[in-house]
Tab-separated table of C-alpha atoms and ligand atoms in Angstrom:
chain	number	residue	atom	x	y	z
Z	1	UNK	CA	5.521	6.105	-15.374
Z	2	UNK	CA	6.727	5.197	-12.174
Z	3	UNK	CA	9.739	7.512	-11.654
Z	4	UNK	CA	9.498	8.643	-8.031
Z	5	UNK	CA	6.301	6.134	-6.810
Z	6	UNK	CA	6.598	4.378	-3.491
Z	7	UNK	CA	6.108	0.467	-4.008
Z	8	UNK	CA	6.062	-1.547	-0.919
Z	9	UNK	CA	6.630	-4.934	-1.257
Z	10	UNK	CA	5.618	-7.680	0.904
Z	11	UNK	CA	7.221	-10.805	0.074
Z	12	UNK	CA	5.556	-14.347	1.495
Z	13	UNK	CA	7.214	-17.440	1.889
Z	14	UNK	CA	7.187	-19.719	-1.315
Z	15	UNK	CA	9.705	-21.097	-3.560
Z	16	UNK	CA	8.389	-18.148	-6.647
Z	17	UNK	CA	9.950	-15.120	-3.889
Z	18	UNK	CA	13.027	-15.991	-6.052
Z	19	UNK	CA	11.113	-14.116	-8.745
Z	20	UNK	CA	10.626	-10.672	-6.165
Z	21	UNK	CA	14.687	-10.597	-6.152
Z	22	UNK	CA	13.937	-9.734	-10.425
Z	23	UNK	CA	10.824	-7.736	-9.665
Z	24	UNK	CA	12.670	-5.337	-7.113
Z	25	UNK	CA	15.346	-4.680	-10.060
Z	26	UNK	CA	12.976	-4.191	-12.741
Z	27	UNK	CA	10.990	-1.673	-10.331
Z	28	UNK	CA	14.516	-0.282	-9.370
Z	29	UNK	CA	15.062	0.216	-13.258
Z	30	UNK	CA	11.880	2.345	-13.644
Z	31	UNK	CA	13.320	4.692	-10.821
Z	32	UNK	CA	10.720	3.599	-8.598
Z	33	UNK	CA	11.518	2.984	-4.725
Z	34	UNK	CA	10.981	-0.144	-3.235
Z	35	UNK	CA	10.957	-0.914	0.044
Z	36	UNK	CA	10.759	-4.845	1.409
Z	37	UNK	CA	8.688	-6.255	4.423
Z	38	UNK	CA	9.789	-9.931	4.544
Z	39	UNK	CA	7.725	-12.984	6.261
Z	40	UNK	CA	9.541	-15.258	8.414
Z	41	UNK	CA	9.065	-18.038	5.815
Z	42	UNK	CA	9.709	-15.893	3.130
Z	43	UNK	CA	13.150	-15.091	4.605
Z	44	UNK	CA	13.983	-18.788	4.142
Z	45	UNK	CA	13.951	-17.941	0.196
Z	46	UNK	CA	14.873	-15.008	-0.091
Z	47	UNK	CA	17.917	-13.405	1.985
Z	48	UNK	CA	17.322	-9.939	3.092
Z	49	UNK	CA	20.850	-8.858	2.197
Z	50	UNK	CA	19.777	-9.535	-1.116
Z	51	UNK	CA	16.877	-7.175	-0.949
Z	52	UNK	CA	18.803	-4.608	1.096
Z	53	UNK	CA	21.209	-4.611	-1.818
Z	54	UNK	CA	18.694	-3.910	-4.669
Z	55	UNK	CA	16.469	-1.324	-3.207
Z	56	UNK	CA	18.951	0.201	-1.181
Z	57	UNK	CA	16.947	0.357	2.047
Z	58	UNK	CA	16.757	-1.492	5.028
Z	59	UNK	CA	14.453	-4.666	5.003
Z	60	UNK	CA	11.487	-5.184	7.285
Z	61	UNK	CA	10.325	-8.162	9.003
Z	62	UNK	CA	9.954	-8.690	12.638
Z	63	UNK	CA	6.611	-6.354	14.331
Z	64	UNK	CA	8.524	-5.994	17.776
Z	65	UNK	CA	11.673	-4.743	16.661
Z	66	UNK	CA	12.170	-1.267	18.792
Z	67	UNK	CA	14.882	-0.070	16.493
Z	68	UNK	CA	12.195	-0.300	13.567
Z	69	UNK	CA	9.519	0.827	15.923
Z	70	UNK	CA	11.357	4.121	16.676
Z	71	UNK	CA	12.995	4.275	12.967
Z	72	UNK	CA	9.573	3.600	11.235
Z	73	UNK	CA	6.755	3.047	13.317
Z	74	UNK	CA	4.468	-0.406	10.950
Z	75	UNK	CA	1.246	2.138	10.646
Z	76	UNK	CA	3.844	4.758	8.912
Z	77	UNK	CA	5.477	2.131	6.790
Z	78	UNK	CA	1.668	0.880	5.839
Z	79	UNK	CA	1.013	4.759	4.634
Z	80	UNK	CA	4.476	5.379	3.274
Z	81	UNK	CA	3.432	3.899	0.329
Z	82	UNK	CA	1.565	4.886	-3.128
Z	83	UNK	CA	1.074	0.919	-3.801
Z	84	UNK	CA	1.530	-2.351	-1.539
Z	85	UNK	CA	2.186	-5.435	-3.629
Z	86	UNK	CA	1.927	-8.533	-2.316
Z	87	UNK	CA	4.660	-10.904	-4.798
Z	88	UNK	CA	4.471	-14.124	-3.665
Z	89	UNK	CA	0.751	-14.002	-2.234
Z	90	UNK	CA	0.835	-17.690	-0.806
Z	91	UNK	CA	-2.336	-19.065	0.234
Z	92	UNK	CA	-1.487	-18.529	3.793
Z	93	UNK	CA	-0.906	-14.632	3.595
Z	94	UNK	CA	-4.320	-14.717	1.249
Z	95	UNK	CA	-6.137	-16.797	4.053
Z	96	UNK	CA	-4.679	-14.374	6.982
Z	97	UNK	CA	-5.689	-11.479	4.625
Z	98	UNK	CA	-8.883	-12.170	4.567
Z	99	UNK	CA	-9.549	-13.411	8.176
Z	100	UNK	CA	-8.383	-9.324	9.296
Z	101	UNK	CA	-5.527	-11.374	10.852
Z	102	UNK	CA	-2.672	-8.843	12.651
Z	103	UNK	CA	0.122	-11.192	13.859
Z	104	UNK	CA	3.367	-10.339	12.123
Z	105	UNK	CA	4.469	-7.564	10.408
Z	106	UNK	CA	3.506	-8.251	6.887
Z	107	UNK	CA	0.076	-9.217	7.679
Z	108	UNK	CA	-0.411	-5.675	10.237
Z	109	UNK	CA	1.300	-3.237	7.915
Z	110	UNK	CA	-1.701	-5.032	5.386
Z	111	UNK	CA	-4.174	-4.626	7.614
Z	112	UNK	CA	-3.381	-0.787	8.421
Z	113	UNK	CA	-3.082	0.297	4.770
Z	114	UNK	CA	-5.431	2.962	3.067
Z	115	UNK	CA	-3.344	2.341	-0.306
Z	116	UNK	CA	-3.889	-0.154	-3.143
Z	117	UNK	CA	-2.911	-3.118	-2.761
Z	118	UNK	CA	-2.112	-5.972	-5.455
Z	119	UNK	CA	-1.502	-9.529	-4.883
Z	120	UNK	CA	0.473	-11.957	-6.891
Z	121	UNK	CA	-0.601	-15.295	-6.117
Z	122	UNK	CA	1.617	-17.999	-6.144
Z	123	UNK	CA	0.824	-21.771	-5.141
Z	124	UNK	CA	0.264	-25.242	-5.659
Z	125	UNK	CA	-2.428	-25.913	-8.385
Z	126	UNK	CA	-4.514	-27.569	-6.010
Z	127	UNK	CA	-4.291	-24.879	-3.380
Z	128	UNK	CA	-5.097	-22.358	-5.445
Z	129	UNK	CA	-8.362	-23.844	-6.325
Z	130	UNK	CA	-9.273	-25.310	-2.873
Z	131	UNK	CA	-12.452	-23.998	-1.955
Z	132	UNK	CA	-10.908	-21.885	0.812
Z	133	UNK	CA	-8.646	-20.048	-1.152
Z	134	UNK	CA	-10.954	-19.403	-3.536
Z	135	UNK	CA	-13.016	-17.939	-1.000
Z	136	UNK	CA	-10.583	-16.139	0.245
Z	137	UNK	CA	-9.911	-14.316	-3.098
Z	138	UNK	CA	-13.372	-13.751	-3.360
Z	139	UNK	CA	-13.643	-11.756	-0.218
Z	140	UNK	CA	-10.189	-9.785	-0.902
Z	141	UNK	CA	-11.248	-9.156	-4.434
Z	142	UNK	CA	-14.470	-7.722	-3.372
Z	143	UNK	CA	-12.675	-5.907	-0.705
Z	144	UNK	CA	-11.159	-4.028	-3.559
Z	145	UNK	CA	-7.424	-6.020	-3.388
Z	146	UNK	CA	-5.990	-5.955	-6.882
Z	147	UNK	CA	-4.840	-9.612	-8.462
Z	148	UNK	CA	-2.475	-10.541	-10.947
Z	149	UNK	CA	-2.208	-13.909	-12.013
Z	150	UNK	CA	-1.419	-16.749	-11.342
Z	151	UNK	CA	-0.592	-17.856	-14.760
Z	152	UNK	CA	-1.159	-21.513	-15.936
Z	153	UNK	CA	2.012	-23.635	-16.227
Z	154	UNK	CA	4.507	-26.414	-14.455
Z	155	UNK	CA	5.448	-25.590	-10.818
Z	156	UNK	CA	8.345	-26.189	-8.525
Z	157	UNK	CA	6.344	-29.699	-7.168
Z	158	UNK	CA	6.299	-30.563	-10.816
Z	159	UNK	CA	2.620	-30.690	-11.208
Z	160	UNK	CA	0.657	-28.422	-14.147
Z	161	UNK	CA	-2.304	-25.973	-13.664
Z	162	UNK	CA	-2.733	-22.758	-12.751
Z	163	UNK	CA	-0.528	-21.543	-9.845
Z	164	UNK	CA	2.436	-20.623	-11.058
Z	165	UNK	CA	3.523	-16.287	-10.139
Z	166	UNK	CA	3.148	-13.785	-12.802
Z	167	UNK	CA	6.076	-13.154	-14.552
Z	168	UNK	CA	7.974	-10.109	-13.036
Z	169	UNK	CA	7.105	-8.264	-16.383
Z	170	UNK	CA	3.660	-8.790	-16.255
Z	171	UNK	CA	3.883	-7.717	-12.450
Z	172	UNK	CA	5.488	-4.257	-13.492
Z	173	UNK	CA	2.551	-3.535	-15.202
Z	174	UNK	CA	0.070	-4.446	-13.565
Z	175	UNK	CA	1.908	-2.104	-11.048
Z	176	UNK	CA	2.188	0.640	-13.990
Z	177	UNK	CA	-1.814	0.424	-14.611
Z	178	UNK	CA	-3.141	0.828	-11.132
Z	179	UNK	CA	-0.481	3.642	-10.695
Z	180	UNK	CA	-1.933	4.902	-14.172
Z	181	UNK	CA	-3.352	8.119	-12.933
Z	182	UNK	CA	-4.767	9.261	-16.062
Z	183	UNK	CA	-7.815	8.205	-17.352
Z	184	UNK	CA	-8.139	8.682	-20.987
Z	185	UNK	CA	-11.404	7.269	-21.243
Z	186	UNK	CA	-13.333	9.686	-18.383
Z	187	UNK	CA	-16.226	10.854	-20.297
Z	188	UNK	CA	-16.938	7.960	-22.327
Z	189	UNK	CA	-19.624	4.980	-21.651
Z	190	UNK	CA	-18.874	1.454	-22.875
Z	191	UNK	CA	-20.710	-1.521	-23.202
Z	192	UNK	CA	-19.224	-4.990	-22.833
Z	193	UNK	CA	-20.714	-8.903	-23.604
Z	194	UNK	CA	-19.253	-11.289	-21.438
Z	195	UNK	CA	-19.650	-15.230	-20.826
Z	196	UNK	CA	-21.920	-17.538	-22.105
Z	197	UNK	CA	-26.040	-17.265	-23.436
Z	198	UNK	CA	-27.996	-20.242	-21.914
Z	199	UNK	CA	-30.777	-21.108	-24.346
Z	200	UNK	CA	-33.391	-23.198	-22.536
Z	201	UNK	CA	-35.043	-26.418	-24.254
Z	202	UNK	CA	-37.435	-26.503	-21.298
Z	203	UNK	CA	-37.257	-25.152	-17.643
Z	204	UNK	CA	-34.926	-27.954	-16.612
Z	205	UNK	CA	-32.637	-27.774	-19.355
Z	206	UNK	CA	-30.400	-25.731	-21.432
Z	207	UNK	CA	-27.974	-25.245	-24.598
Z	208	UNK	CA	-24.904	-23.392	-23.733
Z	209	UNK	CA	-21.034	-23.428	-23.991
Z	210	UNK	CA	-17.830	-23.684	-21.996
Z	211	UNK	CA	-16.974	-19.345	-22.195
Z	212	UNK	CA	-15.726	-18.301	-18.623
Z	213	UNK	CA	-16.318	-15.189	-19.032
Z	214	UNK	CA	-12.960	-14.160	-18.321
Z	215	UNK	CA	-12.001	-12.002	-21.337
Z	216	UNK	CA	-15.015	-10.294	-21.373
Z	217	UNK	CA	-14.815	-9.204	-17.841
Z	218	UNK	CA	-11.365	-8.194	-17.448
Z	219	UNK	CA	-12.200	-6.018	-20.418
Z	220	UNK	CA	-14.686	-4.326	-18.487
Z	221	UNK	CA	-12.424	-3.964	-15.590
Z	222	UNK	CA	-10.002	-2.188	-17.557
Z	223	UNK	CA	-12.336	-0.031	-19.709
Z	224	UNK	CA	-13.782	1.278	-15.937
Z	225	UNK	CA	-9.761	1.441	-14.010
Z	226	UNK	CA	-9.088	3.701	-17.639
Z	227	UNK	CA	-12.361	5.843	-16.639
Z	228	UNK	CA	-15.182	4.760	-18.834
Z	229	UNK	CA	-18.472	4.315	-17.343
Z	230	UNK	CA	-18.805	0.594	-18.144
Z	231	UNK	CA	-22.020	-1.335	-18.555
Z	232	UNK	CA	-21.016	-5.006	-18.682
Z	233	UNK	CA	-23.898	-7.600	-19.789
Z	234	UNK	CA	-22.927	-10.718	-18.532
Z	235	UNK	CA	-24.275	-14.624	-19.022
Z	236	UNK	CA	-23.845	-17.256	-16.323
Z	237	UNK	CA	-20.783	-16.866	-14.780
Z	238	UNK	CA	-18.515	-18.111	-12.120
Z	239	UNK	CA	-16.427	-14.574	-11.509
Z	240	UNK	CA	-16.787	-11.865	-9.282
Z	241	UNK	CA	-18.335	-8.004	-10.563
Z	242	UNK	CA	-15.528	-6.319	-11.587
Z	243	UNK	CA	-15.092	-3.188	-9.586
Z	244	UNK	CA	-16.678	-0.153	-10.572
Z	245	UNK	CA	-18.517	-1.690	-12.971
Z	246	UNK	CA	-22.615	-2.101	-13.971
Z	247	UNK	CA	-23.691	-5.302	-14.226
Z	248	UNK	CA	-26.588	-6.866	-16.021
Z	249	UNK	CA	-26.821	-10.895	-15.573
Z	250	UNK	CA	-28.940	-12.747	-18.342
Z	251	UNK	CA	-29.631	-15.569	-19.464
Z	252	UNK	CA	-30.446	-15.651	-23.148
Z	253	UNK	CA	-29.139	-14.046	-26.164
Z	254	UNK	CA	-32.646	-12.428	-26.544
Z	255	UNK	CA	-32.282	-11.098	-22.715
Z	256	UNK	CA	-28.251	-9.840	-23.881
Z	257	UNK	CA	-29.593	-8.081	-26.849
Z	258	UNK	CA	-32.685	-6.590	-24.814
Z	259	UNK	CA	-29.751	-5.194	-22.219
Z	260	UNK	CA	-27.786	-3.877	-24.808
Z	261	UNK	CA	-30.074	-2.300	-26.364
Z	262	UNK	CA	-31.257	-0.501	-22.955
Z	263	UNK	CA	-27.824	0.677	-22.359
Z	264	UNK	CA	-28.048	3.211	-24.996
Z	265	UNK	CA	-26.005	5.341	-26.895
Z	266	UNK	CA	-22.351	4.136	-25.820
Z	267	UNK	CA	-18.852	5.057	-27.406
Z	268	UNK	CA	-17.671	1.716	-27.547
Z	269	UNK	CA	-18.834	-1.577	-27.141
Z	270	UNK	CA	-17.104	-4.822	-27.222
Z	271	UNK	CA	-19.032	-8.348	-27.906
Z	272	UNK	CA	-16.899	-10.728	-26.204
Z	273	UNK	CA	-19.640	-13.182	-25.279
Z	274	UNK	CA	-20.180	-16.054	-26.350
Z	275	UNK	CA	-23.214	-16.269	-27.938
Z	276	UNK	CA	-25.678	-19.386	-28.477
Z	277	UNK	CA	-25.549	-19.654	-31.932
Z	278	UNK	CA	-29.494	-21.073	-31.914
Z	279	UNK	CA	-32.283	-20.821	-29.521
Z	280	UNK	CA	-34.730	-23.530	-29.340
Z	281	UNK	CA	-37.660	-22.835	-31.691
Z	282	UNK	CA	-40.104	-23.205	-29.157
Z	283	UNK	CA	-39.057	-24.208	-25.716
Z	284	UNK	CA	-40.817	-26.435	-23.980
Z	285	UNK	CA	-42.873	-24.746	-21.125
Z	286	UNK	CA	-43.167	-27.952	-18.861
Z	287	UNK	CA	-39.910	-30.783	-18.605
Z	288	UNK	CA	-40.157	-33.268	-21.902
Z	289	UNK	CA	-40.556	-36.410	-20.225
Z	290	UNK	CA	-38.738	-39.266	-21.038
Z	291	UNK	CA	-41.307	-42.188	-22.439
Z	292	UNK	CA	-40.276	-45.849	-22.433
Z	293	UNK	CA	-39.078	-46.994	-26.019
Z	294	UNK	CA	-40.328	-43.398	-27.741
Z	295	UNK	CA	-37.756	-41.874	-29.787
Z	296	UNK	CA	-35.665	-39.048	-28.432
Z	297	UNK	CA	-37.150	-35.610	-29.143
Z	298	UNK	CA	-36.022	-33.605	-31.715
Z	299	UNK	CA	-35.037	-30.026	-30.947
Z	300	UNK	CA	-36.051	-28.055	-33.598
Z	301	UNK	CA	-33.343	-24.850	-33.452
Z	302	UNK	CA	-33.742	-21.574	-34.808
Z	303	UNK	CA	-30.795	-18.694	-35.149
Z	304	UNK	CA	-30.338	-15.994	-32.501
Z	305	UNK	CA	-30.292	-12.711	-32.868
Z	306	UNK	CA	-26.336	-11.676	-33.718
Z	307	UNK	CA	-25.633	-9.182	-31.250
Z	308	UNK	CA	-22.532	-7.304	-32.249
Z	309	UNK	CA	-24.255	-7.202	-35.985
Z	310	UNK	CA	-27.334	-5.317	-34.677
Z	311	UNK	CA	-25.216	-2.906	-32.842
Z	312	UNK	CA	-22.802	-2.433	-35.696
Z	313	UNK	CA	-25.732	-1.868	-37.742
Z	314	UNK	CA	-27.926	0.443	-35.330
Z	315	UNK	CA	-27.841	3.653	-37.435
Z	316	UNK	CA	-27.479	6.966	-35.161
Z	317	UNK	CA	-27.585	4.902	-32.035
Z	318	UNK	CA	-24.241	3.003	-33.117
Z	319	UNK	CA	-21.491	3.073	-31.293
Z	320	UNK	CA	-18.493	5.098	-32.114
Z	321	UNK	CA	-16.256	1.916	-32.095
Z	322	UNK	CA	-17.588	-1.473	-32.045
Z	323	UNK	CA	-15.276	-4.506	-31.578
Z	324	UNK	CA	-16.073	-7.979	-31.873
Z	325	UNK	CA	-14.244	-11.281	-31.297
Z	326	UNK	CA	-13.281	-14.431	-33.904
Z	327	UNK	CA	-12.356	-17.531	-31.723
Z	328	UNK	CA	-11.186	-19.598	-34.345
Z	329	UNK	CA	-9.281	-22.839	-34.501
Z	330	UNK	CA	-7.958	-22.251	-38.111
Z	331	UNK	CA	-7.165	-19.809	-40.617
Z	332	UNK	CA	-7.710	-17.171	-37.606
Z	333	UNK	CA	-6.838	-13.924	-39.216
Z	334	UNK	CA	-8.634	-14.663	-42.884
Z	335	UNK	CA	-11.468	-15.775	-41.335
Z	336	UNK	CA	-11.615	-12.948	-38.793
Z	337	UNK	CA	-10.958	-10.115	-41.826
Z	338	UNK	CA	-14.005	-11.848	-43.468
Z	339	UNK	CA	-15.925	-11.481	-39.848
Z	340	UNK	CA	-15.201	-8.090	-39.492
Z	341	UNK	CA	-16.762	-7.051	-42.935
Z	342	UNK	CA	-19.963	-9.632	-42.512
Z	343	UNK	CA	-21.077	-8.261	-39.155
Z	344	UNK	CA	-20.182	-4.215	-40.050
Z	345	UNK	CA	-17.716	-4.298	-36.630
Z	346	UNK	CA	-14.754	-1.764	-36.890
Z	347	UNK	CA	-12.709	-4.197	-35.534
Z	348	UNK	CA	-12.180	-7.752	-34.271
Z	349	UNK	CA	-10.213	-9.378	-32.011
Z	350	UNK	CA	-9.107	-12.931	-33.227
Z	351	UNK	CA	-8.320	-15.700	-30.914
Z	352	UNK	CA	-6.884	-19.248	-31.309
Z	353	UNK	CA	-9.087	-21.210	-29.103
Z	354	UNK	CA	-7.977	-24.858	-30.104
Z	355	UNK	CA	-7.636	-26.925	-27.094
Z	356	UNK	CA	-4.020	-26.779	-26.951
Z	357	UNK	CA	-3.470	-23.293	-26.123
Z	358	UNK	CA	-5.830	-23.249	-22.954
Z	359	UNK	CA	-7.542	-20.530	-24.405
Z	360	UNK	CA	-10.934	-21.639	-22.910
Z	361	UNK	CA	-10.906	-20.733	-19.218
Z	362	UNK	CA	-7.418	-20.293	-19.137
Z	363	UNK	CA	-5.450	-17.275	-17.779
Z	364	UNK	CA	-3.487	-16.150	-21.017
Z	365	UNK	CA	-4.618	-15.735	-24.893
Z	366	UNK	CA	-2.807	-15.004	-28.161
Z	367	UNK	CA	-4.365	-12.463	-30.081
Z	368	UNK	CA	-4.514	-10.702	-33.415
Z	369	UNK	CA	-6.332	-7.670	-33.512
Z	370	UNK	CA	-7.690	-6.574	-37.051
Z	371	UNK	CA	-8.792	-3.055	-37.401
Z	372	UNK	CA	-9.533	-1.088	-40.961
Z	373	UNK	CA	-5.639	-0.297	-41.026
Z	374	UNK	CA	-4.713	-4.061	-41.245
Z	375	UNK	CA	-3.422	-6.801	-38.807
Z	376	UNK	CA	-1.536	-6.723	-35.298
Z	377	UNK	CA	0.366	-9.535	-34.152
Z	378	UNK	CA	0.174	-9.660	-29.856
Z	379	UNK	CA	2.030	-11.844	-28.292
Z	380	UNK	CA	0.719	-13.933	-25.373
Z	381	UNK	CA	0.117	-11.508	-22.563
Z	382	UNK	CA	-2.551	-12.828	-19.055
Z	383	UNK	CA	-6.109	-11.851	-20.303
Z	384	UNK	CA	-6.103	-9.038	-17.888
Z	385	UNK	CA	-3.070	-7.365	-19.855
Z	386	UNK	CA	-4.853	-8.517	-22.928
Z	387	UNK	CA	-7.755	-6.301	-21.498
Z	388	UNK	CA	-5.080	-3.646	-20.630
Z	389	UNK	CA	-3.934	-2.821	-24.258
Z	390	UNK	CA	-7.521	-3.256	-25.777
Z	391	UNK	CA	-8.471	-0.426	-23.330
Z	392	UNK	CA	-5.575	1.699	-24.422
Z	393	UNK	CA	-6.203	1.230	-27.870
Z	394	UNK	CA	-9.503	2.203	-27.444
Z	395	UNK	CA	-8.813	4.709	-25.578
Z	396	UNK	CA	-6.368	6.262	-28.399
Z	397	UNK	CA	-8.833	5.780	-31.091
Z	398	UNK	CA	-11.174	7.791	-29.200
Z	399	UNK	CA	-9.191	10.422	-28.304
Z	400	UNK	CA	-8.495	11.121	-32.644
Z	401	UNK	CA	-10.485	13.287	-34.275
Z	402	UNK	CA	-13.528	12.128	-35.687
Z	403	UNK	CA	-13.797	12.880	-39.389
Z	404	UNK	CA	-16.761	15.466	-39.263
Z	405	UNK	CA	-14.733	17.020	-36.029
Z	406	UNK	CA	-11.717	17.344	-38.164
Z	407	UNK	CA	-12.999	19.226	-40.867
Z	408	UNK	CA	-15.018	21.947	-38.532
J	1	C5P	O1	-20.273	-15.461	-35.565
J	1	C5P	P1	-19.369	-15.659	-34.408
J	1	C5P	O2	-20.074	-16.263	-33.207
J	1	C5P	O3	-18.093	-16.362	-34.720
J	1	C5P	O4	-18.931	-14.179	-34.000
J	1	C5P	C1	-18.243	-13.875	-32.833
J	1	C5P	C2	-18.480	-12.450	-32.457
J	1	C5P	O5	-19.841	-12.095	-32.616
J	1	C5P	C3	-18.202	-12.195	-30.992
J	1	C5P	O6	-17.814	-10.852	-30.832
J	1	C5P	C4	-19.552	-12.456	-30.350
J	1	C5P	O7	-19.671	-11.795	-29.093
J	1	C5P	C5	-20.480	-11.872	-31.373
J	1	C5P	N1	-21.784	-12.534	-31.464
J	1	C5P	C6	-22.909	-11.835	-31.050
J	1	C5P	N2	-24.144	-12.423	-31.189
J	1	C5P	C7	-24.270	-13.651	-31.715
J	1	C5P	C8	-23.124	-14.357	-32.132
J	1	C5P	C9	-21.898	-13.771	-31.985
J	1	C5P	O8	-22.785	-10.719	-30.547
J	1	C5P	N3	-25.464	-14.193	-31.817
């Protein structure tokens, strides 16, 4: 897949640059070429003998060098390039990304770029979720600058969260999917749930859950990079649109199902929201007051509709392929084969969520995905390449022959 594809790789000083050295070979494996622009503080981890060695080309770092200059002018090496991949992407090269700053070479050849360009972030838990860097990813992920990671886990200062550099793996393909030409899935419209409902008891308050939202959107994402026209129906979230991507915000599961429902005939759709179980019978259309000594008010509940049942169930309007989602905390696949026949989905993709695998607005999951062929066992892959292969799959069963096509 990438035989022959230009990768340039910037590489940013932090401790995970180690990790580039293993990227470089892995791309080098796949007979792509690589060539390296190094930051100053990167080149205190990384030695650019070392890099020269694995791609076999000459290493790139200082913006006034007149030998490069007249070798390789920077705007060239910016355009020589099908991809630029940013592996470490340390907060600083994120912050100077998104300021438009120019002032070495790294950060200009970035700047002058008309090509993709992914970013592996890599940096202390803490800085990662500081308000500026989070701002700053904001801005380059609505920019259009593609992420991967960072993945939960300890780092080099010993401390736990999320921070830590995709694995090179993971990095390769997130390389091999935005080089992915093809789109298997041009043609087809999808539908995707994402996030929480929010079920109101009155107009102050609400019932909901802890669902980020993340599945569900990097599904989406990677329904629309495969080419499927995606609507994605989203609750109260925290995460940026995904690109390329329509997007309906609700509230309610009644508002989800309305929106679904709207979207019309689809090929696929995929219920990865977490839906309120119950609604409040009858919410309260002023705030219930507390009264002095007076018993706490009881909220009578009723069910809500169950989304991915009614669309399972919708007669000629259903959708080709319907998935759902089992987050279960124990006997995960028999209770997800049971799910799959009670709500008429074709098939289901079952999650652990007990709290020790992070499951719950973390970055990776462990799934099973049960289809009307029987079980498959993934292992545990970032959401986004969890996203990845459910797009692929889908795209594969909707590429086969539907019965009544086969036998014309
Ligand atoms: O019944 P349970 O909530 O475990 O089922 C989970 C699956 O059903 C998920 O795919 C979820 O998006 C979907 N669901 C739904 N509407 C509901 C409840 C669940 O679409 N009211």
């Amino acid at each position: 897949m990438l035989k022959g594809k230009r990768i340039l790789l910037v590489i940013a000083g932090g401790i995970a640059a180690f990790k580039s050295q293993e990227l470089v070979r892995l791309l080098r494996k796949r007979d792509a070429q690589v060539r390296c622009v190094l930051t100053g503080a990167g080149a205190k981890f990384v030695t650019p003998m070392a890099l020269q060695v694995l791609t076999e080309d000459k290493v790139y770092s200082d913006l006034f060098s007149l030998t490069d200059e007249s070798e390789m002018g920077h705007i060239q090496l910016s355009r020589d390039a099908d991809l630029v991949v940013v592996a470490p992407a340390t907060a600083n090269i994120l912050a100077r990304m998104a300021a438009g700053l120019a002032d070495d070479l790294a950060t200009t050849v970035l700047l002058a770029t008309d090509k993709p360009v992914l970013a592996a972030p890599a940096m202390n838990v803490r800085m990662w979720t500081h308000a500026a860097t989070v701002a700053n990813v904001e801005t380059l992920r609505r920019r259009g600058i593609h992420f991967v990671g960072p993945n939960d886990g300890v780092m080099a200062c010993n401390e736990y969260g999320p921070g830590r550099m995709s694995e090179p793996e993971e990095i390769v393909a997130a390389i091999e999917s935005l080089l992915t030409t093809e789109k298997p899935l041009a043609g087809k419209s999808a539908l995707v749930t994402s996030g929480p409902t929010r079920e109101a008891i009155d107009p102050v308050r609400y019932i909901s859950n802890h669902s980020s939202g993340k599945q569900g959107h990097a599904i989406a994402a990677a329904l629309a990079q495969l080419g499927a026209e995606v609507t994605l129906v989203s609750g109260p979230v925290s995460l940026p649109d995904p690109a390329g991507v329509t997007v309906v915000r609700i509230d309610s599961a009644d508002q989800m199902l309305a929106a679904c429902l709207a979207a019309g005939k689809v090929d696929v759709a995929v219920c990865a929201a977490a839906v309120a179980d119950w609604k409040m019978a009858r919410p309260a259309t002023a705030k219930i007051k507390k009264k002095a000594g007076a018993a706490p008010p009881a909220l009578e509940l009723t069910p809500n509709p169950d989304i991915l049942a009614t669309l399972s169930r919708r007669g000629p309007q259903r959708p080709t392929l319907v998935v759902g989602f089992a987050a279960e905390t124990e006997n995960l696949v028999a209770n997800a084969i049971e799910k799959r026949s009670r709500k008429g989905c074709d098939w289901i993709v079952a999650n652990d969520v007990s709290p020790s695998t992070g499951t719950f607005g973390g970055e990776r999951n462990t799934v099973h995905l049960i289809t009307a062929e029987g079980v498959q066992a993934w292992p545990t892959l970032s959401k986004d390449r969890v996203a990845l292969q459910l797009a692929g799959a889908i795209a594969l069963h909707l590429a086969r022959p539907r019965p009544a096509e086969a036998a014309e």
